[in-house]
Tab-separated table of C-alpha atoms in Angstrom:
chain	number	residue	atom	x	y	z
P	1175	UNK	CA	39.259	1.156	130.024
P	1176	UNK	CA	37.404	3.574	132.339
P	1177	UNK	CA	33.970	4.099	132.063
P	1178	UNK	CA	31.737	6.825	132.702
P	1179	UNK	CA	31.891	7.163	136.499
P	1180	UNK	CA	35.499	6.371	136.583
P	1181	UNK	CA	36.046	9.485	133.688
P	1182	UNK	CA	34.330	11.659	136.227
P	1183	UNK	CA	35.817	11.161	139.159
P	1184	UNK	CA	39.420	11.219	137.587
P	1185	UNK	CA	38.995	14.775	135.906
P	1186	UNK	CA	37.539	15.839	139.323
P	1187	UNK	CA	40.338	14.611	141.492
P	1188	UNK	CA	43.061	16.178	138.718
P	1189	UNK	CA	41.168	19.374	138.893
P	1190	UNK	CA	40.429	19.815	142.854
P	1191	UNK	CA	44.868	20.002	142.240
P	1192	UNK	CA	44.057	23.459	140.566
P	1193	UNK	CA	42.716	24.986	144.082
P	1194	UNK	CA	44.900	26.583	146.531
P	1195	UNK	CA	44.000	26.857	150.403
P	1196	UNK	CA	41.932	29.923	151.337
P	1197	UNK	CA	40.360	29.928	147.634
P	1198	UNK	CA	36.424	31.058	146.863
P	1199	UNK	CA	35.210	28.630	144.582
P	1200	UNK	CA	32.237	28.248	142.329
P	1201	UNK	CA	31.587	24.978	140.697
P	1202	UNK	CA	29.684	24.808	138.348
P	1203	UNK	CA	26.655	22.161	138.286
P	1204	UNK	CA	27.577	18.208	136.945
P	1205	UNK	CA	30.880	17.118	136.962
P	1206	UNK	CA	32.467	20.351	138.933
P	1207	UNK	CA	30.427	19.575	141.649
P	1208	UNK	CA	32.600	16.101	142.631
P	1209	UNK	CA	35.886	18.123	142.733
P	1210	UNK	CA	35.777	19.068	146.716
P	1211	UNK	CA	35.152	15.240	146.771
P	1212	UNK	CA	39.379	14.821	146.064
P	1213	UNK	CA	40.824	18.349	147.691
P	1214	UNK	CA	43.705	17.013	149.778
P	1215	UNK	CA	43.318	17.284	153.382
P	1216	UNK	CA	45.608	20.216	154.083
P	1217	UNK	CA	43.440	22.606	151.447
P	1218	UNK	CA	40.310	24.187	152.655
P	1219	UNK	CA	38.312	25.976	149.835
P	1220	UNK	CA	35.252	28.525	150.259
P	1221	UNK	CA	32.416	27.560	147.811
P	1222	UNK	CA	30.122	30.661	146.637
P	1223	UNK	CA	26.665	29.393	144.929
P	1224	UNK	CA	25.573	32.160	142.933
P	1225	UNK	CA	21.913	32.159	144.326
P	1226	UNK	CA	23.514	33.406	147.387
P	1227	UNK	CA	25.649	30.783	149.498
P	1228	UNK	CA	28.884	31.289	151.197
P	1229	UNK	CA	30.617	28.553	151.978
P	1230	UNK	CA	28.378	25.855	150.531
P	1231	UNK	CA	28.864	22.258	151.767
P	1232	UNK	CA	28.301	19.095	150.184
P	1233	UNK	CA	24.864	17.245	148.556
P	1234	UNK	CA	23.065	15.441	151.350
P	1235	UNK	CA	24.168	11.575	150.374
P	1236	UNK	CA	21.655	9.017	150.486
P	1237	UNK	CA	19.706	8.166	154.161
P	1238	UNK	CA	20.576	11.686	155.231
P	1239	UNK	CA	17.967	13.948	156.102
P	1240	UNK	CA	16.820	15.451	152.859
P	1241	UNK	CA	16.855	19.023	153.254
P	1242	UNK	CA	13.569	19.352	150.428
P	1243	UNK	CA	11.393	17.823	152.962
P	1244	UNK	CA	12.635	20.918	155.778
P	1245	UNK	CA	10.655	24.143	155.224
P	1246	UNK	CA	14.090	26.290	154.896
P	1247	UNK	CA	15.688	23.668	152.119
P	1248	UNK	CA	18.768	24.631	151.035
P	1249	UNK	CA	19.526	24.399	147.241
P	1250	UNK	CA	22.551	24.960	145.248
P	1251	UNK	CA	22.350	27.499	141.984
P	1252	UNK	CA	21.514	24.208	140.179
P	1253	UNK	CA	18.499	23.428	142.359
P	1254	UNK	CA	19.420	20.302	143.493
P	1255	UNK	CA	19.428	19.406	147.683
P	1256	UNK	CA	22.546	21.145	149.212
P	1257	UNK	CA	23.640	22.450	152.673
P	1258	UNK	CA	25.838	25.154	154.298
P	1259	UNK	CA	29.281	24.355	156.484
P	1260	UNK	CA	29.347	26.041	159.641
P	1261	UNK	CA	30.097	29.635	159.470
P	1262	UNK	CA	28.297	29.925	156.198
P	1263	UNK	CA	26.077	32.520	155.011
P	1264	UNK	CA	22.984	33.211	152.792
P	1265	UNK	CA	23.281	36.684	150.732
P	1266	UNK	CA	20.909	37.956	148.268
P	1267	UNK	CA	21.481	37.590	144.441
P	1268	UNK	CA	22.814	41.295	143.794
P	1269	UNK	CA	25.499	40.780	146.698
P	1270	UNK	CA	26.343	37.440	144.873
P	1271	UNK	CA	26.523	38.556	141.759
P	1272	UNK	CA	28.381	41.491	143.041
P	1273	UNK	CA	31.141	39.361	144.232
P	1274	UNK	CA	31.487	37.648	141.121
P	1275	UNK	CA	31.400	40.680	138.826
P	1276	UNK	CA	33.963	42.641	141.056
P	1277	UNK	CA	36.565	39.831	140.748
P	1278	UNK	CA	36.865	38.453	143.871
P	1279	UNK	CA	35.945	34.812	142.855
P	1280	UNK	CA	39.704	33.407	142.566
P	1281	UNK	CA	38.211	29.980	140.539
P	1282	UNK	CA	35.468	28.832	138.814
P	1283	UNK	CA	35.470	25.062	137.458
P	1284	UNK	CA	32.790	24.521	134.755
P	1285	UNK	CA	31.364	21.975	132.265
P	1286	UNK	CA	31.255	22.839	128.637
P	1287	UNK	CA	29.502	22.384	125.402
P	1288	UNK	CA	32.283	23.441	123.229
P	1289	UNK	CA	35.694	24.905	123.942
P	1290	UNK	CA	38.435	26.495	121.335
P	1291	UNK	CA	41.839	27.428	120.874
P	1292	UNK	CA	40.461	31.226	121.639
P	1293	UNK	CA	39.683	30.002	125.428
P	1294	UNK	CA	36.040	31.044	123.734
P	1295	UNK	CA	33.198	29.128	125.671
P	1296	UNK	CA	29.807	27.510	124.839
P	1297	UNK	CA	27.875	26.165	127.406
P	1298	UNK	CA	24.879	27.171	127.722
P	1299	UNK	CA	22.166	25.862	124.853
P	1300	UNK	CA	21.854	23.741	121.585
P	1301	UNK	CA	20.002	25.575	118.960
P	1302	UNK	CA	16.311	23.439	118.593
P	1303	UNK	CA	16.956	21.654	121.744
P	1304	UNK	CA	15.266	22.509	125.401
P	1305	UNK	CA	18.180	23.242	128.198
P	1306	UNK	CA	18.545	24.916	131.622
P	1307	UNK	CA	19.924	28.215	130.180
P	1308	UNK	CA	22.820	30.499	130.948
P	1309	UNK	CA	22.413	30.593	134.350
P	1310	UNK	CA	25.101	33.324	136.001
P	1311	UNK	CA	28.162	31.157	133.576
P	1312	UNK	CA	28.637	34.509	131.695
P	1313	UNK	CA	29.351	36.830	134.655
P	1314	UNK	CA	31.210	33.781	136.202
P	1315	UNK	CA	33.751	33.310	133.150
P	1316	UNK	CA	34.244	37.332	132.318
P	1317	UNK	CA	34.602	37.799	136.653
P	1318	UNK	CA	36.745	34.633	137.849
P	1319	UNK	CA	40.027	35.198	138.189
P	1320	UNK	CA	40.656	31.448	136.858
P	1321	UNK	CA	38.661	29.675	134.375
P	1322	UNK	CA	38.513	26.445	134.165
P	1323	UNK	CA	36.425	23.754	131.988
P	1324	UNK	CA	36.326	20.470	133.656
P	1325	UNK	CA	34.887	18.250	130.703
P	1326	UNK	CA	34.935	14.274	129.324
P	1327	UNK	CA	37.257	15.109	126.123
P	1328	UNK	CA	34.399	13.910	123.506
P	1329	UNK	CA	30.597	13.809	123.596
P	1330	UNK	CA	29.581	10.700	121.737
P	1331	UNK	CA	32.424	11.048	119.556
P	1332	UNK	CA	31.939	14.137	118.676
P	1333	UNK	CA	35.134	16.679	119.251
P	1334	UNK	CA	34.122	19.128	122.304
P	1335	UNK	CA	37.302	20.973	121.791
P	1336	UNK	CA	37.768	22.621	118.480
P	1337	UNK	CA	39.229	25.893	116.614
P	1338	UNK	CA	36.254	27.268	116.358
P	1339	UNK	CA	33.219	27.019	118.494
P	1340	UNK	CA	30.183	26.160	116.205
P	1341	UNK	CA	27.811	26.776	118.898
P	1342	UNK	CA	26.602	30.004	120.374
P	1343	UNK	CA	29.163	31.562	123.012
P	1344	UNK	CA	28.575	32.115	126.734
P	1345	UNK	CA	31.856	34.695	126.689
P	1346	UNK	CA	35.218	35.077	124.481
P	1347	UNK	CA	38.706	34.512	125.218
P	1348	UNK	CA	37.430	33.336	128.965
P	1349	UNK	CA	38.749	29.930	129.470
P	1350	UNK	CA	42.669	29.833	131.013
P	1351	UNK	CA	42.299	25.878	131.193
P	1352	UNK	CA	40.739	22.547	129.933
P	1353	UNK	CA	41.278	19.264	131.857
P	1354	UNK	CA	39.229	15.891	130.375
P	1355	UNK	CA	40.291	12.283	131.098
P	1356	UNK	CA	42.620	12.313	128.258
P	1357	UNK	CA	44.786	15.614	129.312
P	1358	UNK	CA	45.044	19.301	130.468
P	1359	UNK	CA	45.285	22.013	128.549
P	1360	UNK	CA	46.064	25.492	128.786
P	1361	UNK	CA	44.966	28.188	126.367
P	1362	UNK	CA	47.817	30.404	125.085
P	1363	UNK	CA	48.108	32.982	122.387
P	1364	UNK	CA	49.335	30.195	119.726
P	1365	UNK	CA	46.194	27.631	120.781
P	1366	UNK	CA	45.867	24.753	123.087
P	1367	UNK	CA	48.932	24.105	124.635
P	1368	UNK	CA	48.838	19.894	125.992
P	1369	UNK	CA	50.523	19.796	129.334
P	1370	UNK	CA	49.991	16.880	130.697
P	1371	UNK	CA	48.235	13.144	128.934
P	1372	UNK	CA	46.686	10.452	130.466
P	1373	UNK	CA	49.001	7.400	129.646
P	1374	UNK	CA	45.985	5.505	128.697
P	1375	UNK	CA	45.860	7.569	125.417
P	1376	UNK	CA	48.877	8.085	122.887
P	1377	UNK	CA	49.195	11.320	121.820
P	1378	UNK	CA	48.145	10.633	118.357
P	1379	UNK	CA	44.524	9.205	120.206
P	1380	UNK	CA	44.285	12.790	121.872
P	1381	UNK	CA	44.750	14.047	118.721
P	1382	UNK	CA	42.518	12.534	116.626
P	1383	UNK	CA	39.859	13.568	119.413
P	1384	UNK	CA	40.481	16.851	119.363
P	1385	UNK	CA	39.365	19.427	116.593
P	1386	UNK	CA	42.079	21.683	117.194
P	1387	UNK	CA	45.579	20.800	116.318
P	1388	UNK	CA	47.431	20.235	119.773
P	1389	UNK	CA	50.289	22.334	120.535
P	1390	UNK	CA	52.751	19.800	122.342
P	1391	UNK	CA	54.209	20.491	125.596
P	1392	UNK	CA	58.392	20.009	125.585
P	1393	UNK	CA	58.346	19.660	129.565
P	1394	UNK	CA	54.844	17.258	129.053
P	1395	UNK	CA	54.078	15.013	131.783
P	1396	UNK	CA	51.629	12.116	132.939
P	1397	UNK	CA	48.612	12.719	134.673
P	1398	UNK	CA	48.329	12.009	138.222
């Protein structure tokens, strides 16, 4: 049985197998953030922070220099400690936002609230209860080429992934793909298409933790 940390880092390393060399990337904060953790060697992604990086580079690790105690700290669109690769570059929020809106983001890997068999996203708040906001999500999931909602499969029990979402919606008919420690999914016309299942489930346990009923891949694989 895997447990929290080892749920993470196995949807990130399935999902950095979405990215293709030469990609511009925007990861969303949480979970997305560990996928350039498990790119293979041979792929070399641009990451775009929507508060204006190009080419962002990893979170200082622990007994580095922490860039909140320079003057110029760097932050990611999250604000948490971040840094820049060489060759990077710092753009204002309207060039950002620019890029984003005029499609030329090919990816954008985020965490979700709620996903359904529309590809219809919530992530962004919980009616009664205080939470970052929106942030740029909505321009991110109506401008990315690819969509993709990196995600544990359940919160607490609850189902994440349902026919309907029940909360309110960042954007409609965004998301192209769900991957969670149990599976990926793609969303197709007919609903939530399973692709590929973690062998540590049966497919009646991904089921029965879904609120959607699972269409069932006939060329279905394991999950590497």
């Amino acid at each position: 049985m895997m447990n929290k940390e080892d749920i993470k880092n196995f949807i990130a390393k399935r999902t950095a197998q979405e990215l293709k060399d030469g990609d511009l990337v925007n990861l969303g904060i949480g979970l997305p953030t560990l996928v350039p953790t498990f790119l293979p060697k041979d792929i070399h992604v641009v990451l775009q922070s929507e508060n204006g990086i190009i080419n962002t580079g990893p979170s200082p690790q622990p007994g580095s220099k922490n860039p909140m105690y320079d003057p110029l700290f760097v932050v990611n669109a999250g604000g948490a400690p971040a840094s820049v690769l060489p060759g990077g570059s710092f753009i204002d929020s309207a060039l950002s936002f620019a890029l984003i809106r005029g499609g030329h983001v090919d990816c954008t890997i985020l965490g979700a609230l709620e996903v359904d068999s529309h590809g219809n996203l919530s992530n962004w708040i919980i009616p009664g209860k205080k939470v970052p906001g929106m942030g740029g999500a909505m321009d991110l999931v109506v401008g990315a080429k690819d969509v993709i909602v990196a995600m544990e499969h359940t919160a607490r029990g609850n189902h994440k992934i349902l026919q309907e979402c029940k909360l309110p919606y960042t954007a409609v008919n965004c998301v192209n793909k769900i991957i969670t420690e149990m599976g990926v999914m793609l969303v197709v016309p007919e609903g939530i298409l399973l692709t590929e299942y973690n062998p540590e489930f049966t497919l009646e346990e991904i089921q029965n933790c879904t609120g959607a009923k699972l269409l069932i891949s006939k060329d279905i694989k394991q999950m590497q």
